[in-house]
Short mmCIF file of C-alpha atoms and ligand atoms in Angstrom, two decimals:
data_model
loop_
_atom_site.label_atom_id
_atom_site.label_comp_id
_atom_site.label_asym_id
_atom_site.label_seq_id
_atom_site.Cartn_x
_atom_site.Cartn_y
_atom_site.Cartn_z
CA UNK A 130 19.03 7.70 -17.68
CA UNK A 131 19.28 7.51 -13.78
CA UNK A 132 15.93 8.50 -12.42
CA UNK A 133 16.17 11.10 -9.55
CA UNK A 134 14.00 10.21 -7.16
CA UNK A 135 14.23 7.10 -4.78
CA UNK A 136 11.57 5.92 -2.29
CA UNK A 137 11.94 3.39 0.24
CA UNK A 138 10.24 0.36 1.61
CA UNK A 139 10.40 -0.92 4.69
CA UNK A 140 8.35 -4.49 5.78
CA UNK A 141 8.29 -5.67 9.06
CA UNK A 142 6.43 -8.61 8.67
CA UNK A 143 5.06 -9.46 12.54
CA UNK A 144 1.49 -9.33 13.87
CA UNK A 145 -0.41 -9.94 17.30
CA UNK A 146 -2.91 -11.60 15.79
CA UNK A 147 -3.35 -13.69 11.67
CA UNK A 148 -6.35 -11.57 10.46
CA UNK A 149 -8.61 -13.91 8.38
CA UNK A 150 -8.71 -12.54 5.50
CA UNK A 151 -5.30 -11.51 5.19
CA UNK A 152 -2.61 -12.81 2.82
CA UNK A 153 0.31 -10.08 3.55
CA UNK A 154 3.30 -11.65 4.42
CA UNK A 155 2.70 -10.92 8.18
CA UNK A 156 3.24 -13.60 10.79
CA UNK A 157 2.21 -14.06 14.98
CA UNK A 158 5.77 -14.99 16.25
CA UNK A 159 6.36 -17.68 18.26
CA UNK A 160 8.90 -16.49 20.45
CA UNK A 161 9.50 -12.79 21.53
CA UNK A 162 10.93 -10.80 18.56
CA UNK A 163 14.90 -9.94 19.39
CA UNK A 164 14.93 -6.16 18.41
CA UNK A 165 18.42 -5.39 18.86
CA UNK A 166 18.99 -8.25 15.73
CA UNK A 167 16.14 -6.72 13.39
CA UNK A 168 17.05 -3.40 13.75
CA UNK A 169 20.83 -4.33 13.14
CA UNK A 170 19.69 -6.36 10.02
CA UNK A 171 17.40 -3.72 8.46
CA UNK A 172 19.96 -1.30 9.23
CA UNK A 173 22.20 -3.83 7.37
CA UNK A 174 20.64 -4.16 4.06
CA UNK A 175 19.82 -0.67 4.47
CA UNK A 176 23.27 0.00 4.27
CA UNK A 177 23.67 -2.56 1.53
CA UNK A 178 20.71 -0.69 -1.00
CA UNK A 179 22.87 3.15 0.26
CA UNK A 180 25.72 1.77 -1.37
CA UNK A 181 24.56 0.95 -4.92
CA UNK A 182 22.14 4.01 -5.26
CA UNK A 183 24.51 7.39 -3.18
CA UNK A 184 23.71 10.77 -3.35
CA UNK A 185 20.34 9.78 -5.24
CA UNK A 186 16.80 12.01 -3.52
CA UNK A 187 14.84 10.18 -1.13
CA UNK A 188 11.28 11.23 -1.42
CA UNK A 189 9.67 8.59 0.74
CA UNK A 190 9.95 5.88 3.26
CA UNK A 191 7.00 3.91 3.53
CA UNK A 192 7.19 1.48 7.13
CA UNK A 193 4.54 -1.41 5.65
CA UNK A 194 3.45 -4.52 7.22
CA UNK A 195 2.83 -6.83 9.22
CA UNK A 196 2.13 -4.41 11.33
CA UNK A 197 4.94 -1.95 12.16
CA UNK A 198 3.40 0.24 14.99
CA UNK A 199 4.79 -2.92 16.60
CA UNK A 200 8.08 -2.07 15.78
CA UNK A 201 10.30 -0.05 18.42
CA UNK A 202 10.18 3.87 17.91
CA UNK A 203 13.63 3.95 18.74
CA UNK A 204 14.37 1.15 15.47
CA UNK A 205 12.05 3.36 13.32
CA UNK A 206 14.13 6.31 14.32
CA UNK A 207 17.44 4.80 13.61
CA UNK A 208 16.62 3.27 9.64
CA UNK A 209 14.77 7.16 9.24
CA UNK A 210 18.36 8.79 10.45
CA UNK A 211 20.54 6.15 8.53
CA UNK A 212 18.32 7.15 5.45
CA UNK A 213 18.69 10.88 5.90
CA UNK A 214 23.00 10.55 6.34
CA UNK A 215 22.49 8.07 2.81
CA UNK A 216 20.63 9.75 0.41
CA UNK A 217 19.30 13.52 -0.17
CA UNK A 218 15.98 13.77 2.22
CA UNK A 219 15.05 17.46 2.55
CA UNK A 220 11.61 16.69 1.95
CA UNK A 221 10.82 13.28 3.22
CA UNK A 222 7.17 11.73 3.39
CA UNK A 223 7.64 8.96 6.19
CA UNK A 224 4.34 6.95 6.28
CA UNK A 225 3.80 4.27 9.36
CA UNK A 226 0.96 1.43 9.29
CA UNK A 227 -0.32 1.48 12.73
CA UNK A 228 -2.97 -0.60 13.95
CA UNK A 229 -5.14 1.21 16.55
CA UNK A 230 -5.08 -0.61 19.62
CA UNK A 231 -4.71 1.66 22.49
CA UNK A 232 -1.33 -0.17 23.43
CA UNK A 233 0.15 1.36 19.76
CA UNK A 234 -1.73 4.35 19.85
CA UNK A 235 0.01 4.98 22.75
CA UNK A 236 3.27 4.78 20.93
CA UNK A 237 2.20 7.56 17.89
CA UNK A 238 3.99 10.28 19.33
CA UNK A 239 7.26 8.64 20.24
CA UNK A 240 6.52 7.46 16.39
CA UNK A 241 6.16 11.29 15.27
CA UNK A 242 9.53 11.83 17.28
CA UNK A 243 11.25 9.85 15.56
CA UNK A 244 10.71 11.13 12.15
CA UNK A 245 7.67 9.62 11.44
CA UNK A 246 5.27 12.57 9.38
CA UNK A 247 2.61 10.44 7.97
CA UNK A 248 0.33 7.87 9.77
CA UNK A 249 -1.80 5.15 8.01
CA UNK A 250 -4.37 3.61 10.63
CA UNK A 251 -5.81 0.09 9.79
CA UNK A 252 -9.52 0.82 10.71
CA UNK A 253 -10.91 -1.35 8.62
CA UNK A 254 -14.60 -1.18 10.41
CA UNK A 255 -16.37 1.69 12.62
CA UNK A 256 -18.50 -0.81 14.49
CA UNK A 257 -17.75 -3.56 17.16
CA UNK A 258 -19.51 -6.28 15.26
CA UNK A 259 -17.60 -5.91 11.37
CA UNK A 260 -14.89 -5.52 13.43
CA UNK A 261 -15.18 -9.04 15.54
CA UNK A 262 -15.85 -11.00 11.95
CA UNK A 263 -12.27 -9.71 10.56
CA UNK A 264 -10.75 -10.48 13.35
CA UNK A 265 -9.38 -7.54 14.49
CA UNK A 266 -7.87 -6.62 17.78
CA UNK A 267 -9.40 -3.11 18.58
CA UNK A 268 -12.69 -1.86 19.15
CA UNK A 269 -14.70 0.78 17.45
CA UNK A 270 -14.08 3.22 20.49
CA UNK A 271 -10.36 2.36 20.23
CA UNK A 272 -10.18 2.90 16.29
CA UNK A 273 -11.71 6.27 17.09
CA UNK A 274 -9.42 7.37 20.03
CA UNK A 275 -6.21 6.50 17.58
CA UNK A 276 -8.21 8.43 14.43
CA UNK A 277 -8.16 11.69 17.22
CA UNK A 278 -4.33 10.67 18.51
CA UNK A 279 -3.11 10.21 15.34
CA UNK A 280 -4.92 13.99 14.36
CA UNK A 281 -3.49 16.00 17.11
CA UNK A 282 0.24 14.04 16.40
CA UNK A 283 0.85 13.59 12.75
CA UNK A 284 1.12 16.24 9.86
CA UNK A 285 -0.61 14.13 7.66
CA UNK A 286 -2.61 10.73 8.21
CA UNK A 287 -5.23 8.14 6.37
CA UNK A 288 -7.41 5.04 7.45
CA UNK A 289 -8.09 2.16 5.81
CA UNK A 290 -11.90 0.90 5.99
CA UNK A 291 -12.51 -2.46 3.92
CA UNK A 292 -16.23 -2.77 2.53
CA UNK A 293 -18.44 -5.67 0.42
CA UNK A 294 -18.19 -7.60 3.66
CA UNK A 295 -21.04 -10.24 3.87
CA UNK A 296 -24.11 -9.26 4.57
CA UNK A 297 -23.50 -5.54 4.20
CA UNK A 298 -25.77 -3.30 2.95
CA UNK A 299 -25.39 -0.21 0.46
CA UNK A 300 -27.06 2.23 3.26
CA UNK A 301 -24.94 0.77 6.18
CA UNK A 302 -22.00 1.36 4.26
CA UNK A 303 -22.98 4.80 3.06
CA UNK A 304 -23.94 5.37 6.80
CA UNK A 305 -20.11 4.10 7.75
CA UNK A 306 -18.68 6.29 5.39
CA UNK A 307 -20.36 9.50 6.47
CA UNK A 308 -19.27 8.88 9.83
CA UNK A 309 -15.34 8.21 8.50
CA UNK A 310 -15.91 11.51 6.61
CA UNK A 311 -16.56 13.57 9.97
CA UNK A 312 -12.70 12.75 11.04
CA UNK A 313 -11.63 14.90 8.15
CA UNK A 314 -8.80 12.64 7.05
CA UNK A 315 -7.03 14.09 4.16
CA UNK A 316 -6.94 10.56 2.96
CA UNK A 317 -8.97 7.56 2.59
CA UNK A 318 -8.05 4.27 1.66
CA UNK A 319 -11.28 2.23 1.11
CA UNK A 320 -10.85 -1.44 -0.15
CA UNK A 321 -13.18 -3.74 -1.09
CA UNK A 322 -12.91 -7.46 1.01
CA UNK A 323 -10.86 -10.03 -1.51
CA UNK A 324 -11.11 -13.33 -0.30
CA UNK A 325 -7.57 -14.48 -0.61
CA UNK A 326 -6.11 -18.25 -1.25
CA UNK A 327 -4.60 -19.22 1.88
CA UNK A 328 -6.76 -17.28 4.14
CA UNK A 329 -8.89 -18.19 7.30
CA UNK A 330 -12.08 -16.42 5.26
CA UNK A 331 -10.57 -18.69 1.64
CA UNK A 332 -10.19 -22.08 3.98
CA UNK A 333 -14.22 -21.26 5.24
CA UNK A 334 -15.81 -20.55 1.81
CA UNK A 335 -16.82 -16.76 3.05
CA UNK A 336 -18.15 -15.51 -0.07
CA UNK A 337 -16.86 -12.38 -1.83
CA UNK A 338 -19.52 -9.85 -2.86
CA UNK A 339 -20.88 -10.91 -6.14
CA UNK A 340 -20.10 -8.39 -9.71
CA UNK A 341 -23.50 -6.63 -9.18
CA UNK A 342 -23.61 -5.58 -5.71
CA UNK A 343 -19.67 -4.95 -5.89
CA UNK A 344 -19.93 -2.91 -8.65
CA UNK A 345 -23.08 -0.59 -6.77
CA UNK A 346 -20.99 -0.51 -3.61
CA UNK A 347 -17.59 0.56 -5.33
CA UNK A 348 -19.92 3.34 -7.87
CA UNK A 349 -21.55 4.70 -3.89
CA UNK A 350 -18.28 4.22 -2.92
CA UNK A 351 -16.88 7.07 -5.80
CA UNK A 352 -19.45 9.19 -5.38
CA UNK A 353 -19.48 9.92 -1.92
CA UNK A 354 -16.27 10.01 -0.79
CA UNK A 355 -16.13 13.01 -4.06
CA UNK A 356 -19.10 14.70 -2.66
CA UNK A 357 -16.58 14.45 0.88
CA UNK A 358 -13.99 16.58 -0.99
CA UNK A 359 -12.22 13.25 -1.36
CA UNK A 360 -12.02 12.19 -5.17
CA UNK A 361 -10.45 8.47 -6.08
CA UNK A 362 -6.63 9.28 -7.06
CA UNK A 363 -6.34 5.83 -7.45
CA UNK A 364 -8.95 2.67 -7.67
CA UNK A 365 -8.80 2.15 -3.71
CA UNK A 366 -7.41 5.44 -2.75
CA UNK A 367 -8.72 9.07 -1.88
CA UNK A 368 -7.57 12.25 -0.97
CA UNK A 369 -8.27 15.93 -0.45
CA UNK A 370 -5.82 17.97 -2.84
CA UNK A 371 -1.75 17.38 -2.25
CA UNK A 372 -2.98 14.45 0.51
CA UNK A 373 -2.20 11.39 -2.04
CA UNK A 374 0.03 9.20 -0.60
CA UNK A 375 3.49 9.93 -2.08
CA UNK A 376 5.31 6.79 -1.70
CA UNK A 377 2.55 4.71 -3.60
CA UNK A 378 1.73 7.65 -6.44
CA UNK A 379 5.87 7.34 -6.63
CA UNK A 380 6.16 3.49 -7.55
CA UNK A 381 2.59 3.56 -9.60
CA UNK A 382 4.11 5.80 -11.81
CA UNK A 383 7.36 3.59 -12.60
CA UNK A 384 9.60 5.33 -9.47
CA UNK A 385 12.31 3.71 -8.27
CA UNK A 386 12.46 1.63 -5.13
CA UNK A 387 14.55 0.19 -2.32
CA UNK A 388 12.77 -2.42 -0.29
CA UNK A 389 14.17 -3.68 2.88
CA UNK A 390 12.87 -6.63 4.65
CA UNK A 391 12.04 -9.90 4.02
CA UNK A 392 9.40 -10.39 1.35
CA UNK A 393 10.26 -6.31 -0.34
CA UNK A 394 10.88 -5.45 -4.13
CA UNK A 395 12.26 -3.27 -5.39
CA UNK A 396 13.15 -1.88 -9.03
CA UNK A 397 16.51 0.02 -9.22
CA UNK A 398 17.66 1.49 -12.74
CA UNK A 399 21.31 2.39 -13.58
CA UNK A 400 22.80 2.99 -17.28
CA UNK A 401 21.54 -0.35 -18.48
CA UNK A 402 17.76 -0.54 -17.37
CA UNK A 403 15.74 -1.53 -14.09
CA UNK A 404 16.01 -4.29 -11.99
CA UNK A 405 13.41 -6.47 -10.22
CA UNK A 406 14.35 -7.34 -7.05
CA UNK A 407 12.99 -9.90 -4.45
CA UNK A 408 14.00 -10.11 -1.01
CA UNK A 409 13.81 -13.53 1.01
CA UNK A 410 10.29 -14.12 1.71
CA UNK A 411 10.26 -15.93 5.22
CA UNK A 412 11.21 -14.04 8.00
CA UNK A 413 13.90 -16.33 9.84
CA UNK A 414 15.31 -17.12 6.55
CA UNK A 415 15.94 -13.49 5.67
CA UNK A 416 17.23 -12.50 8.97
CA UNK A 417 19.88 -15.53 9.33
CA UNK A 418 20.76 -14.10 4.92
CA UNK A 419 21.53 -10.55 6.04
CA UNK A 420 23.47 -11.99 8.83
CA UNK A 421 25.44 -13.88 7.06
CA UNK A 422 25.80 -11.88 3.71
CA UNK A 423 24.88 -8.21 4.21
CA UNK A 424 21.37 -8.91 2.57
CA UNK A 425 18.61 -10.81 2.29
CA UNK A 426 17.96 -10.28 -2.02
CA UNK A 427 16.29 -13.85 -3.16
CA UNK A 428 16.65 -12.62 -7.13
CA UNK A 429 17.77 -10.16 -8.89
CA UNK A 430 16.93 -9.70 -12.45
CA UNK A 431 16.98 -7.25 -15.21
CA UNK A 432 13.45 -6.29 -16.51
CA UNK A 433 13.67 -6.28 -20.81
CA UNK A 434 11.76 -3.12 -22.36
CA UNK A 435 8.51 -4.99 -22.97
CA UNK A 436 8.32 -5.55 -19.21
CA UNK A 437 8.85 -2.18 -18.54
CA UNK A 438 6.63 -0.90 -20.63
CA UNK A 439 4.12 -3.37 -19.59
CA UNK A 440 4.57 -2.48 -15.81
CA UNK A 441 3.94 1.06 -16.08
CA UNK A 442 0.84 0.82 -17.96
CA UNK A 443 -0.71 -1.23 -15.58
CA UNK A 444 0.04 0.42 -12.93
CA UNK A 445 -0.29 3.79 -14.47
CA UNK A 446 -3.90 3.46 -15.32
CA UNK A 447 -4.68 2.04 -11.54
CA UNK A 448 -4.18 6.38 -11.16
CA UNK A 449 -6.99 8.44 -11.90
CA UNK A 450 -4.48 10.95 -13.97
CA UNK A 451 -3.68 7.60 -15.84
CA UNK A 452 -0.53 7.42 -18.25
CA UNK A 453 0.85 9.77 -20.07
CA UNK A 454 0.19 10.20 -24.06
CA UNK A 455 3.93 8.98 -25.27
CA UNK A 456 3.37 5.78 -22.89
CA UNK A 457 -0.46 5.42 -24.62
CA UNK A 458 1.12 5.34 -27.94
CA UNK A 459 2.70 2.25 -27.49
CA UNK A 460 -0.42 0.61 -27.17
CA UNK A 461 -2.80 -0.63 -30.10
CA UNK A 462 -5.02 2.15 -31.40
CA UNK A 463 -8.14 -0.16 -32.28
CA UNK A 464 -8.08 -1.62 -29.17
CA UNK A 465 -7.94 1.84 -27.14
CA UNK A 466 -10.22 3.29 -29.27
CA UNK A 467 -12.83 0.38 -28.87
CA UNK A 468 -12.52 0.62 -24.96
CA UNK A 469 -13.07 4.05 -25.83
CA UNK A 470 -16.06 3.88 -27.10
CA UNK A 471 -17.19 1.19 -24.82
CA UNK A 472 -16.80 4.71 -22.41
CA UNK A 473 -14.26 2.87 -20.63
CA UNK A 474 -11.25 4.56 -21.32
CA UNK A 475 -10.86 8.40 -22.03
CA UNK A 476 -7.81 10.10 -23.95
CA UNK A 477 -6.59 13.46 -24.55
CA UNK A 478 -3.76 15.66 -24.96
CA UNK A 479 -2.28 14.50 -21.21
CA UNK A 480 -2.68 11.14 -21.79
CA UNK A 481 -4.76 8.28 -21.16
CA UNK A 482 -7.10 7.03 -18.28
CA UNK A 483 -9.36 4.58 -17.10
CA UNK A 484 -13.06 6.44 -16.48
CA UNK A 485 -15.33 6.05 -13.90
CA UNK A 486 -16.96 3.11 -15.64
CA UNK A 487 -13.34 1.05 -16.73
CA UNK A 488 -11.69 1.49 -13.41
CA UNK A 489 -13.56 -1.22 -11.67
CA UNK A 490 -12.96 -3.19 -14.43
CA UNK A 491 -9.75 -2.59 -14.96
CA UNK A 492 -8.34 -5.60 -14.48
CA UNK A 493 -10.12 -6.74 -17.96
CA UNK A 494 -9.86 -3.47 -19.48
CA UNK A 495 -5.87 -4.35 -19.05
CA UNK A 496 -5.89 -7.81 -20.19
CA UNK A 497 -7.42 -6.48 -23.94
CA UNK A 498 -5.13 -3.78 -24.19
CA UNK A 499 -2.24 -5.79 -23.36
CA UNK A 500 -3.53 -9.16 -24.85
CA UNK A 501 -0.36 -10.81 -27.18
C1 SAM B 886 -0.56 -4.43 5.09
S1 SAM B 886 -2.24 -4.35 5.40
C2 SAM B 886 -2.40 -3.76 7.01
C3 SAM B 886 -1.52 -3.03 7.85
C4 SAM B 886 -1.87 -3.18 9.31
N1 SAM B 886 -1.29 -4.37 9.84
C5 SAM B 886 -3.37 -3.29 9.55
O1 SAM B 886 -3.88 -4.41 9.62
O2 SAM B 886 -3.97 -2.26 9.69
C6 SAM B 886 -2.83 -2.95 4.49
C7 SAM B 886 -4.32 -2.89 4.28
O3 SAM B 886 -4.75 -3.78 3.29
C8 SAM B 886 -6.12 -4.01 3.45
N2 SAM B 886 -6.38 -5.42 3.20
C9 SAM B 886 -5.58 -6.47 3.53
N3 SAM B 886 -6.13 -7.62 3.10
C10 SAM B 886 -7.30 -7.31 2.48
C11 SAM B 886 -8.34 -8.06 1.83
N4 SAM B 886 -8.27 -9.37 1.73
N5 SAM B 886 -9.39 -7.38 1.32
C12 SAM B 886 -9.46 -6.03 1.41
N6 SAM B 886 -8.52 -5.28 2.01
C13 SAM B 886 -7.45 -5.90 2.54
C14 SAM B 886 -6.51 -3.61 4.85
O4 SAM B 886 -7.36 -2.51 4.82
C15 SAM B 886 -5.18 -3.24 5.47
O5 SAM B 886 -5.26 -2.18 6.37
S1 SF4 B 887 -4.34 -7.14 8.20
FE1 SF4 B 887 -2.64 -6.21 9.26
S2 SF4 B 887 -2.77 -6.96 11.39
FE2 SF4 B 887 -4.04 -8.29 10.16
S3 SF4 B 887 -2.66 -9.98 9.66
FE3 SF4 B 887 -2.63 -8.52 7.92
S4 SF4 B 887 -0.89 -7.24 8.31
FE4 SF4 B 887 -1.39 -8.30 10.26
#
């Protein structure tokens, strides 16, 4: 059966600066970006996804990066309004990463004029110094100017803050979080530094946290942001009620998805089952591929049931509502119930979720349940 709902994905993969610890497919260009040719080419294999998937509902269009608050507002505009003539979008969520310089904060309203409902600020620190050591190109003062732009212009908006970084205490971050918690952002996302291979902080041996501390900061971590009013929906991700972001809840629960750019998947089901789909990875290469063809799709491949199956679970139980009971049976009962009663699972009548204990773990819970 055809699932309903559609969401869309949107990378523009260009930066003003390689963060170090970043291993997004984001790039510093070397020459000035031509934005007459990327927003013809996006609006290209746009046009190419509209084709195969008409009259479906469009619930989402996430703008992911790279960093897209460098893109034009006028391009954002046009791939929102070529959405809305393609697909059924009475109720669109249209998220936008935005880095908070005050050169793109001053952009966030043209942003919210040109369809753009949701904004997702890349904070990632509150204070000058955390924010020098990743690299970034704002200051604390400027990450708190966009938080209040971004407030008085947006319907809906989220920061990201990234903790465990060397050196950091449990207090300090406590202390950061209470101050994120006075913006009263509907949503939080709150990640824990990964040292990444092929980044700056990989190539210079910066350390991750070790288990211990990691697993004290991401427990505080739970706890407060709850006490906030803003419970984990998701591992990394909190929100007050109705704030979670739709477009990720959406594809973490098996949703379909067109993704546009180079380096987006997708996973598009007809009659026959869901596809994976990869778009061309670097940049230039995808750009000169829609050009020439239309799109820029690398591979294209059908995903058998076990992959399916396998998909969903893991990242169904990423959610805090976890998977539901039909999708739980599939999986072996000893096993479940073990991680059960190793209180790191939890089951009822709705289904089956990771609890406060497995979901840090739940990288290992995964690999027993789906061992073989
Ligand atoms: C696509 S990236 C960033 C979008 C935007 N360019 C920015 O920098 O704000 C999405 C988020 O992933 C998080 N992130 C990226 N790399 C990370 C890492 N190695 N460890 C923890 N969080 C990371 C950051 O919080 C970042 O805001
Ligand atoms: S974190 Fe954001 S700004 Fe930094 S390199 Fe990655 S995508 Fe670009």
């Amino acid at each position: 059966m055809t699932p309903a709902a559609l969401s869309l994905y949107v990378h523009w993969p260009f930066c003003k600066a390689k963060c170090p610890y970043c291993d997004f497919n984001s790039h510093v260009p070397t020459d000035a970006v031509d934005d007459a040719r990327w927003r013809a080419a996006l609006g290209a294999e746009l046009a190419h996804f509209a084709a195969e998937t008409e009259g479906r509902k469009l619930v989402s269009i996430f703008f992911g990066g790279g960093t897209p608050s460098l893109m034009h507002p006028e391009t954002v505009g046009a791939l929102i309004a070529d959405a809305k003539r393609y697909w059924q979008a009475d109720d669109l969520e249209v998220t936008l990463e935005a880095n908070p310089t005050s050169a793109e904060a001053g952009k966030f309203h043209a942003f919210a004029a040109a369809g753009v409902n949701r904004l997702s600020l890349g904070i990632q620190a509150l204070d000058d110094k955390p924010l020098k050591f990743l690299g970034r190109e704002h200051s604390a003062k400027e990450a708190e100017a966009a938080i209040t732009i971004a407030k008085g212009a947006f319907p809906a908006f989220s920061f990201d803050l990234i903790y465990a970084r060397p050196g950091q205490t449990e207090e300090s971050w406590v202390s950061e979080m209470e101050r994120a918690f006075q913006f009263s952002p509907p949503h939080l996302s709150l990640y824990q530094l990964s040292i990444e291979p092929g980044t700056d902080f990989y190539r210079n041996d910066i350390p991750a946290a070790a288990e211990d501390p990691a697993a004290d900061l991401f427990q505080a971590t739970q706890e407060r942001a709850a006490a906030a009013g803003l419970a984990a929906y998701e591992i990394s991700n909190h929100a007050r009620g109705g704030a979670q972001c739709r477009h990720n809840v959406a594809i973490w629960q098996g949703g379909d998805y067109a993704g546009i750019g180079p380096g987006a998947h997708g996973r598009l089901t007809s009659g026959v089952g869901t596809d994976a789909l990869f778009q061309v990875y670097d940049p230039g290469r995808w750009l000169a591929d829609v050009e020439k063809t239309g799109h820029g799709t690398a591979k294209r491949r059908p995903l058998d049931s076990a992959e399916r199956r396998q998909e969903k679970i893991m990242t169904g139980l990423r959610l805090s509502a976890g998977i539901d009971a039909d999708l739980a049976r599939t999986l072996p009962r000893d096993v479940v119930h073990e991680m059960i009663g190793g209180g790191f699972l939890e089951l009822d009548g709705r289904g089956l979720r990771a609890t406060p204990r497995g979901r840090p773990l739940l990288n290992a819970v995964l690999a027993k349940l789906l061992a073989d």
